[in-house]
XYZ file of C-alpha atoms in Angstrom:
496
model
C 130.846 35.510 140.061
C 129.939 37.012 143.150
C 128.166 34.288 145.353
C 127.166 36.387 148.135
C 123.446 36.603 147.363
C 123.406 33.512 146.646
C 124.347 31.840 149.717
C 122.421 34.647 151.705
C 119.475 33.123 150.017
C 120.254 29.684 150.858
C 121.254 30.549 154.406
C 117.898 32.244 155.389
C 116.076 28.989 153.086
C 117.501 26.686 155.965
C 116.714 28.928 158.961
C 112.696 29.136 157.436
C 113.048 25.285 157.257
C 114.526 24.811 160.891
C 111.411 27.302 162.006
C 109.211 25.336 160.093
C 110.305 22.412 161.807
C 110.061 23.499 165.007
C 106.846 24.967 164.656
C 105.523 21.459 163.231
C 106.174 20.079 166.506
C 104.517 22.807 168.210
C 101.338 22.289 166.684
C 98.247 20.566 167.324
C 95.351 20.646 165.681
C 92.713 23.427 166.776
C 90.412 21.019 168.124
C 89.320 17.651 168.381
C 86.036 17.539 167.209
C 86.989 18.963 163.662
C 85.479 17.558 160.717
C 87.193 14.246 158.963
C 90.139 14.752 156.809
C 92.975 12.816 155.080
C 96.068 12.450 157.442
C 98.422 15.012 157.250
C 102.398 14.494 157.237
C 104.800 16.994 158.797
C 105.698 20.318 157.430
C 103.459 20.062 154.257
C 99.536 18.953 155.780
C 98.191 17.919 152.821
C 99.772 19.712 150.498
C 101.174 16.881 149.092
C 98.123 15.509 147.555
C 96.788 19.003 146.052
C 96.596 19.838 142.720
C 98.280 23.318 142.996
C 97.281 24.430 139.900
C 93.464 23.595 140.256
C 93.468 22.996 144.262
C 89.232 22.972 143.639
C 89.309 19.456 141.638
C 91.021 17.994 144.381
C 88.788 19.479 146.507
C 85.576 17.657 145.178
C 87.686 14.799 144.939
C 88.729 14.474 149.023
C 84.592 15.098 149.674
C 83.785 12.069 147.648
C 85.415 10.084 150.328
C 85.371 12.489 153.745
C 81.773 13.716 152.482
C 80.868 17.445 152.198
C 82.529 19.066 155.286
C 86.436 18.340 155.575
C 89.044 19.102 157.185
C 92.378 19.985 155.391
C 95.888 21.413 156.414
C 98.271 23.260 153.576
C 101.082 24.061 155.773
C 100.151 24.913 159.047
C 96.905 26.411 157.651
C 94.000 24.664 158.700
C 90.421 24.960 156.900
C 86.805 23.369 156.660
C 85.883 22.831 153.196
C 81.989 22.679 152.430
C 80.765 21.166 149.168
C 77.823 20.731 147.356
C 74.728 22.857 147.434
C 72.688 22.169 150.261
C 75.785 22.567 152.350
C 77.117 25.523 151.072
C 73.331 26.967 151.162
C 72.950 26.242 155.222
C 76.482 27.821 155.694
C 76.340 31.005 153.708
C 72.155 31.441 153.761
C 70.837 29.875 156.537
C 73.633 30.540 158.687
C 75.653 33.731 157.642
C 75.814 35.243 160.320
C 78.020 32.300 161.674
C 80.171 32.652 158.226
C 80.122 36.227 157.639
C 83.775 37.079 158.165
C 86.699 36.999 155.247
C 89.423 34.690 156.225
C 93.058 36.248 156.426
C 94.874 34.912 153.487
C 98.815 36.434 153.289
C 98.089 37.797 148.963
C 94.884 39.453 149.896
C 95.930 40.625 152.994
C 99.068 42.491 151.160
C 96.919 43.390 148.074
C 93.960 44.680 150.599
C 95.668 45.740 153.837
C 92.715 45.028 155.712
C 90.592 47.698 153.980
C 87.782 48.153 150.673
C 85.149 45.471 150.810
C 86.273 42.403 149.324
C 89.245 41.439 152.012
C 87.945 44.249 154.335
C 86.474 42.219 158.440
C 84.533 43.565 160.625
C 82.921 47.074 161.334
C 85.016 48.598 158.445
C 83.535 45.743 156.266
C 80.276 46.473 156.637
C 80.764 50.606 156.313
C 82.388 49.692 152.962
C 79.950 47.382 151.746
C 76.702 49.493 152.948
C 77.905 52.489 151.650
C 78.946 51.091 148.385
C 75.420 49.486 147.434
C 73.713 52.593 148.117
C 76.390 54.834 146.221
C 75.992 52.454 143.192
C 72.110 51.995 143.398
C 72.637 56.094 143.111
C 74.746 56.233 140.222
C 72.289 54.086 138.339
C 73.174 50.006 139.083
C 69.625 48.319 138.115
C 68.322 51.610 136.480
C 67.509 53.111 132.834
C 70.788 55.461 133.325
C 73.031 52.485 133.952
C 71.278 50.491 131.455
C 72.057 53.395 128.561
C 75.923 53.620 129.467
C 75.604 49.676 128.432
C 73.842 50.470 125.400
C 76.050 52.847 124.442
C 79.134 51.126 125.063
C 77.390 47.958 123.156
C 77.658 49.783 120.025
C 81.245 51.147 120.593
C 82.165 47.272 120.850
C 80.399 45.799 118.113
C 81.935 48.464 116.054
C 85.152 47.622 117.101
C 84.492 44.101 116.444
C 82.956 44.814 113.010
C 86.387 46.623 111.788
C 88.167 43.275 111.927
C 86.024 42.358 108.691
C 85.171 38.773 109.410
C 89.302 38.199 110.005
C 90.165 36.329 112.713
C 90.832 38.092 115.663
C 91.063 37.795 119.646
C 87.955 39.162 121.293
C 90.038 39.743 125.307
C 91.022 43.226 124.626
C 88.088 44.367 123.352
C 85.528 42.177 125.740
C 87.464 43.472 128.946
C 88.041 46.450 127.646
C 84.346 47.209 127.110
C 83.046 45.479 130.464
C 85.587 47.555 132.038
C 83.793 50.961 130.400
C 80.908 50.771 132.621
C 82.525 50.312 136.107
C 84.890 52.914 135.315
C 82.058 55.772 133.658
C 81.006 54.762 137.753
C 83.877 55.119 139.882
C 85.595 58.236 137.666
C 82.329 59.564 134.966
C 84.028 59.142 132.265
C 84.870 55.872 129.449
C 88.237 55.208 127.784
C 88.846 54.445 124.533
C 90.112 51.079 123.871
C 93.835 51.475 122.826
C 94.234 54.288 125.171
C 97.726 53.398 126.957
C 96.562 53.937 130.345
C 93.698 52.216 130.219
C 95.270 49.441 128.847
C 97.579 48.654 131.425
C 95.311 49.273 134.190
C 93.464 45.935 132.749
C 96.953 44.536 131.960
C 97.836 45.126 135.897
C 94.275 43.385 136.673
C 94.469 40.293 134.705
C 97.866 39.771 136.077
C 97.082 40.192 139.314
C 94.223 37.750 139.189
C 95.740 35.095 137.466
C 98.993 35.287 139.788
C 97.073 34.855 143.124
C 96.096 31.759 141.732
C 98.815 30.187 140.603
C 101.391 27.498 142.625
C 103.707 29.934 143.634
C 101.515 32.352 145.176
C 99.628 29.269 146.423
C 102.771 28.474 148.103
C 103.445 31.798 149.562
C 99.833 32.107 151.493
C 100.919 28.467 153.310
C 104.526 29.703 153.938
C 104.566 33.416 154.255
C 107.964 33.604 155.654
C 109.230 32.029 152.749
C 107.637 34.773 150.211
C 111.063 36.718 149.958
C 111.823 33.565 147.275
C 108.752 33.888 145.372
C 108.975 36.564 142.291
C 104.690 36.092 141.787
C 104.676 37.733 145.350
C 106.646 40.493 144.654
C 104.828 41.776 141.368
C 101.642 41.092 142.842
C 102.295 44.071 145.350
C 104.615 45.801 142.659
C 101.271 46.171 140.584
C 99.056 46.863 143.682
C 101.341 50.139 143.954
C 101.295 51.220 140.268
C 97.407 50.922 140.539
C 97.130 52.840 143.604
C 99.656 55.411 142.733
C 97.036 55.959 139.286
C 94.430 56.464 141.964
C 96.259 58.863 143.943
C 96.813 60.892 141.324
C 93.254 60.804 140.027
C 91.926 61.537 144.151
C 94.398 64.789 144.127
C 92.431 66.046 140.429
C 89.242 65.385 141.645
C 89.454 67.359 144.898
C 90.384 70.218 143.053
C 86.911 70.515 141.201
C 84.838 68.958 143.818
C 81.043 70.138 144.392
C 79.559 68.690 147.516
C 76.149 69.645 146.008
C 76.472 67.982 142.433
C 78.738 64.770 143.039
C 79.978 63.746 139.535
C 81.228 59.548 140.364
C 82.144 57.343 143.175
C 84.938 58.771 143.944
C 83.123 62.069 144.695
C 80.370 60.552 146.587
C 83.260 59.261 148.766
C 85.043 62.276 149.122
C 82.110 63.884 150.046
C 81.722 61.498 152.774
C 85.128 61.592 154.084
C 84.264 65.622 154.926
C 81.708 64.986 156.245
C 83.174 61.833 158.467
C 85.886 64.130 159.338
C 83.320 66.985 160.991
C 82.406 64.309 163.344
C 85.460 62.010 163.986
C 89.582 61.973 163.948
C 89.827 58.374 163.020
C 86.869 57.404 160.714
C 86.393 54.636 157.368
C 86.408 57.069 154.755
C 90.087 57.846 154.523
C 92.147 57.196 151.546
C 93.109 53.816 151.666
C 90.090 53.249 151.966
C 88.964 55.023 148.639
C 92.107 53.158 146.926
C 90.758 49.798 148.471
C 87.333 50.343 147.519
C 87.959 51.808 143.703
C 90.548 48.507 143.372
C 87.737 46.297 144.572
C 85.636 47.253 142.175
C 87.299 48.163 139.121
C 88.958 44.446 139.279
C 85.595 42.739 140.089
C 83.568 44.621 137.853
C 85.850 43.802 135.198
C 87.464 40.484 135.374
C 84.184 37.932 136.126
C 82.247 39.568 133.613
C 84.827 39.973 131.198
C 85.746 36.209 131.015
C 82.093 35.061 131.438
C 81.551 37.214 127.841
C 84.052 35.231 126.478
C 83.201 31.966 127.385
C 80.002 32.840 125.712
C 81.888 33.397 122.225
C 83.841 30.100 122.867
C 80.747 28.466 123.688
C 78.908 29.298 120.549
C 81.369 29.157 118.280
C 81.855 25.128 120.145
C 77.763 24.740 119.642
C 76.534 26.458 116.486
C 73.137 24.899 116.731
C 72.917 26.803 120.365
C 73.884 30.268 118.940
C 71.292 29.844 115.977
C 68.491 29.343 118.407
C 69.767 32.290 120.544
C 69.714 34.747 117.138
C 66.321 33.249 116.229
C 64.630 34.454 119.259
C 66.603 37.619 119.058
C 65.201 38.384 115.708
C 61.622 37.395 116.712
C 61.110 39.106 119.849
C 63.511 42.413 119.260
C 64.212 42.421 115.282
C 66.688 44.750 114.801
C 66.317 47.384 117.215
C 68.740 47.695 120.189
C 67.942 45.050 123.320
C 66.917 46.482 125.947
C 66.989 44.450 129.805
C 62.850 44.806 129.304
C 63.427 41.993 126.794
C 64.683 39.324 129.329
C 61.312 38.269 130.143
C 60.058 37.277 126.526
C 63.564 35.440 125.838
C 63.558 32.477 127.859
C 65.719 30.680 125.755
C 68.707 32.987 125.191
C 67.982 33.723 129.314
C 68.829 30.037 129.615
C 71.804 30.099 127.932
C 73.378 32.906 129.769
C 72.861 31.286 132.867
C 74.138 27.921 131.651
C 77.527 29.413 130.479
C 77.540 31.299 133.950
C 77.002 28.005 135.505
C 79.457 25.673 132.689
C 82.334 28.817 133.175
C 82.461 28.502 136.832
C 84.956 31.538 137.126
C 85.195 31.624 140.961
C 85.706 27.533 141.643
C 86.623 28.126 145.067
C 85.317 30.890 145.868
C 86.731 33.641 148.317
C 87.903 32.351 151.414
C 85.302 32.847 154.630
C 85.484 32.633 158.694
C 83.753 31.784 161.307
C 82.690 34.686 163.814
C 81.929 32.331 166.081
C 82.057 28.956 167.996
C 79.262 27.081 165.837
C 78.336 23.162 165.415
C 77.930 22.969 161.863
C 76.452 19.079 160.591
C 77.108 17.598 163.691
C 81.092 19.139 163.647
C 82.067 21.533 166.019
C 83.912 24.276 164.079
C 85.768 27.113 166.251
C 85.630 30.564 165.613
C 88.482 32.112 163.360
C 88.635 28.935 160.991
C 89.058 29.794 157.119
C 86.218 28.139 155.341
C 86.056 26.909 151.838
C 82.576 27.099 150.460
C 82.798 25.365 147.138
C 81.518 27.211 144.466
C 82.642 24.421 141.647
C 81.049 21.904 143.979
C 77.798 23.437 143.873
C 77.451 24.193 139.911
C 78.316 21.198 138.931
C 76.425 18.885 142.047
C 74.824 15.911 140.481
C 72.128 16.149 142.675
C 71.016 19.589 141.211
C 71.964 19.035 137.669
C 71.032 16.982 134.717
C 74.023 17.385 133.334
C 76.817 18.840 135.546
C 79.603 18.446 133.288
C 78.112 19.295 129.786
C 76.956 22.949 128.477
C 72.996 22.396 128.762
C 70.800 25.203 128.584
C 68.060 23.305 128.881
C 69.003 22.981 133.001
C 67.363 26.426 133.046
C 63.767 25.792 130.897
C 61.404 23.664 131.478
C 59.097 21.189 129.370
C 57.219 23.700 127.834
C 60.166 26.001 127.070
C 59.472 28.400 129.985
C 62.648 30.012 131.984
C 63.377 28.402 135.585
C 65.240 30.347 138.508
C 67.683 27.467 139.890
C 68.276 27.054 143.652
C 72.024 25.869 142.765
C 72.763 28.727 140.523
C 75.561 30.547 142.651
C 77.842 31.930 140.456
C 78.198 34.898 142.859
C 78.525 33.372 146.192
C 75.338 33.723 148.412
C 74.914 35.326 152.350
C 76.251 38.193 153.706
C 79.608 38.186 151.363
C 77.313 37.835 148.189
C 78.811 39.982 145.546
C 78.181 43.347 145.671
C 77.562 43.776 142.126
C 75.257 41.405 141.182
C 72.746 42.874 140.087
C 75.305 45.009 137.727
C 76.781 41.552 136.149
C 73.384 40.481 135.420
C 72.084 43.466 132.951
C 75.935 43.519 131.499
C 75.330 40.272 130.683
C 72.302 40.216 128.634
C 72.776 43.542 126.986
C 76.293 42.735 125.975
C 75.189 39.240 124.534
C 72.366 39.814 122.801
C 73.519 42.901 121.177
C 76.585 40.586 119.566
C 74.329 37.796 118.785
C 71.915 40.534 117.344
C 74.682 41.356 114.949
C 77.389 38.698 114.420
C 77.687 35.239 114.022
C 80.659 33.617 115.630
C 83.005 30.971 113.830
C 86.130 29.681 114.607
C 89.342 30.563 112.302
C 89.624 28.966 108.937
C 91.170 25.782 109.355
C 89.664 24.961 112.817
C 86.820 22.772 113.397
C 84.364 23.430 116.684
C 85.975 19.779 118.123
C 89.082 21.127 117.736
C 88.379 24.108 120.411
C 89.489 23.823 123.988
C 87.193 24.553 126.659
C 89.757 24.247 129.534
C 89.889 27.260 131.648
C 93.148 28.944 132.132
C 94.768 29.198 135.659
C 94.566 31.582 137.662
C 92.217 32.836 140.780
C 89.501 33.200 138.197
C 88.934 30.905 135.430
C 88.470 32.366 132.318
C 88.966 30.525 128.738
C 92.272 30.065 126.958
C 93.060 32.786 124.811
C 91.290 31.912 121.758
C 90.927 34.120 118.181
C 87.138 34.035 116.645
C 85.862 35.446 113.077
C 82.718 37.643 113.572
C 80.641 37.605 110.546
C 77.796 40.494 110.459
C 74.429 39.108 110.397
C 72.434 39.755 106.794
């Protein structure tokens, strides 16, 4: 056996350790006036005491005692973690300007490279970001034409569901596959059909992706950087970052060739369109390709993922409460019968409006939301909290803060109505972040949402698998960045 490798590997494992060593004694902490936090030991901060595989619980945990700003230190890695809502609300609302700026975090920064939206800072953040709200308002977000693409790929699913004839069957491909639809007939005009082999691992490279940067060892990695040549996670985390942008590339070089600067057909148009434009003007503008590839990645993975998994916590969730999904299809039938929903319907359904916020809420698919800074010197609660820090604002902390909720840890629509049946709009209800780094698509999600839903409550009835009870299904999210259910199989009977 040759053991070269081998002790190459454990030769450079000892030199990162010396360095860390060193560099523990080099440290001190950023400043003295910092909020409270639990002691840290050398080497590790507190990484000791985290739960790598669900870092938020012990999160929520450390504010019961330290209260809801912290302190903590992974590695050398230090970071102010704000919980509960009417902190999180006077960071990222009252204050945003203070906590406007995406903290550098070694997976995004390798995924991102500094540029789209999501991981993007400064000046080239806010290009990005105001050009990409007015290029989707254009292409339809929060309009009829948007809303039709939904409709239309509503029935495409519920077909596709209906060909499993009542069998048991596992709703991801489908769910993502369709969620997925409506970004893409955005960023490229056209739809895919679900078992088309491209497509499919394009939401293969997605999921991965998402559920890596959450796990220990890429956990691990962002608090010991030098040390990522030893992680694998790291390594096909930028492996599928290249295989996505290469399919990108490829598509960028076709759509050039047919390009019409009066009659822009997508996105990616609009952008290209832009980029000649930019390039008139300037040498060294935004709209350059990386970019484009940035951008497109941003939002193909966000407008896929969150929405995807919230959809099918909603089928877990009624399949787990029958008596829920009965009242949902009652009000269905009464207020739209069997015609196809339309988002006009929203306001006359207060009840199955409830619900979708409540699983929205109970799914909690970005727990810890992505990492801010400061962009500034600020005194934040009576802390002083330099500029540069990584905050943590607390998304789990606020959807499930018992000061805001009736119930915090049980499915509850009824957090959302009030006595007299009536929908209420929830202060605490941040399921996409708030401020300046609220999610782009919002307003997107949203219609997806209730379209989506309705139309499969309008026409199915979901039970679990012969043999399995509702106690006997798991509501425990998976791991991963996000939080979606475990994979689950469900039998869709067709409404009479």
């Amino acid at each position: 056996m040759d053991w070269t490798g081998t002790i190459l590997i454990v030769l450079l494992f000892i030199l990162a350790i010396m360095f860390l060593l060193k560099k523990e004694r080099s440290w001190k902490p950023s400043c003295p006036n910092l909020p409270p936090g639990p002691r840290t030991i050398p080497i590790l901060g507190n990484l000791h005491m985290m739960d790598l595989k669900r870092p938020y619980k012990t999160m929520i945990e450390l504010s019961k005692k330290y209260g809801p700003v912290f302190c903590l230190r992974l590695g050398f890695q230090e970071m102010v973690v704000l919980t509960g809502y009417e902190t999180v609300k006077e960071a990222l609302v009252n204050q945003a300007d203070a906590f406007a700026e995406r903290a550098s975090v070694p997976v995004f920064r390798d995924v991102s490279k500094g540029f789209g939206i999501i991981f993007s800072h400064g000046e080239n953040w806010k290009v990005m970001r105001r050009f990409t709200l007015s290029t989707l308002r254009n292409y339809g977000m929060g309009k009829r034409t948007i809303e039709d693409k939904i409709i239309e790929e509503c029935n495409v699913l519920t077909k596709a569901i209906k060909a499993n004839a009542g069998n048991p069957f596992d709703v991801q491909r489908v769910i993502t596959a369709a969620v997925s639809n409506i970004i893409v007939s955005i960023l490229l005009g056209k739809r895919y059909d679900y078992e088309d082999p491209t497509f499919l691992r394009l939401l293969e490279i997605i999921t991965e992706n998402i559920h890596l940067s959450g796990t220990p060892n890429i956990l691990l990695y962002n608090i010991f950087p030098m040390l990522g040549f030893l992680l694998g996670a790291r390594k096909k985390v930028t492996n599928n970052r290249k295989e996505f942008h290469d399919f990108l590339q490829t598509t960028f070089i076709e759509y050039v060739k047919n390009l019409d600067e009066n009659d822009p057909r997508n996105f990616i148009d609009s952008f290209l369109i832009q980029q000649r434009e930019e390039n008139k003007k300037m040498a060294n503008g935004y709209f350059h390709n990386e970019n484009l590839k940035a951008v497109s990645s941003n939002l193909f993975a966000a407008g896929t993922e969150t929405t995807g998994s919230t959809l099918r916590w909603a089928i877990l969730l009624m399949m787990k409460y029958p008596e829920i999904q009965s009242k949902v299809q009652e009000e269905i039938a009464k207020e739209i019968g069997v015609r196809q929903p339309r988002i006009e319907d929203r306001s006359k359904m207060p009840y199955t409006d409830a619900v979708i916020h409540e699983i929205q809420r109970f799914a909690d698919i970005i727990p810890t939301n992505l990492p801010h800074a400061t962009t500034k010197d600020i005194t934040f609660k009576g802390f002083f909290i330099p500029k540069g820090m990584q905050i943590v604002p607390l998304l789990s902390s606020v959807l499930h803060d018992e000061s805001q909720w009736e119930k915090p840890y049980q499915f509850y629509p009824e957090h959302f109505l009030d006595s007299e049946g009536k929908f209420v709009k929830r202060d605490a209800f941040m399921p996409f972040s708030a401020g300046r780094r609220i999610c782009a698509g919002e307003t997107l999600a949203k219609m997806e949402l209730f379209l989506f839903f309705t139309s499969l409550l309008q026409k199915f009835t979901f039970q679990p698998p012969p043999g399995i009870s509702k106690n006997d299904l798991n509501l425990m999210p998976a791991l991963g960045f996000t939080t979606p259910p475990i994979s689950y199989k469900t039998c869709a009977t067709p409404c009479s």
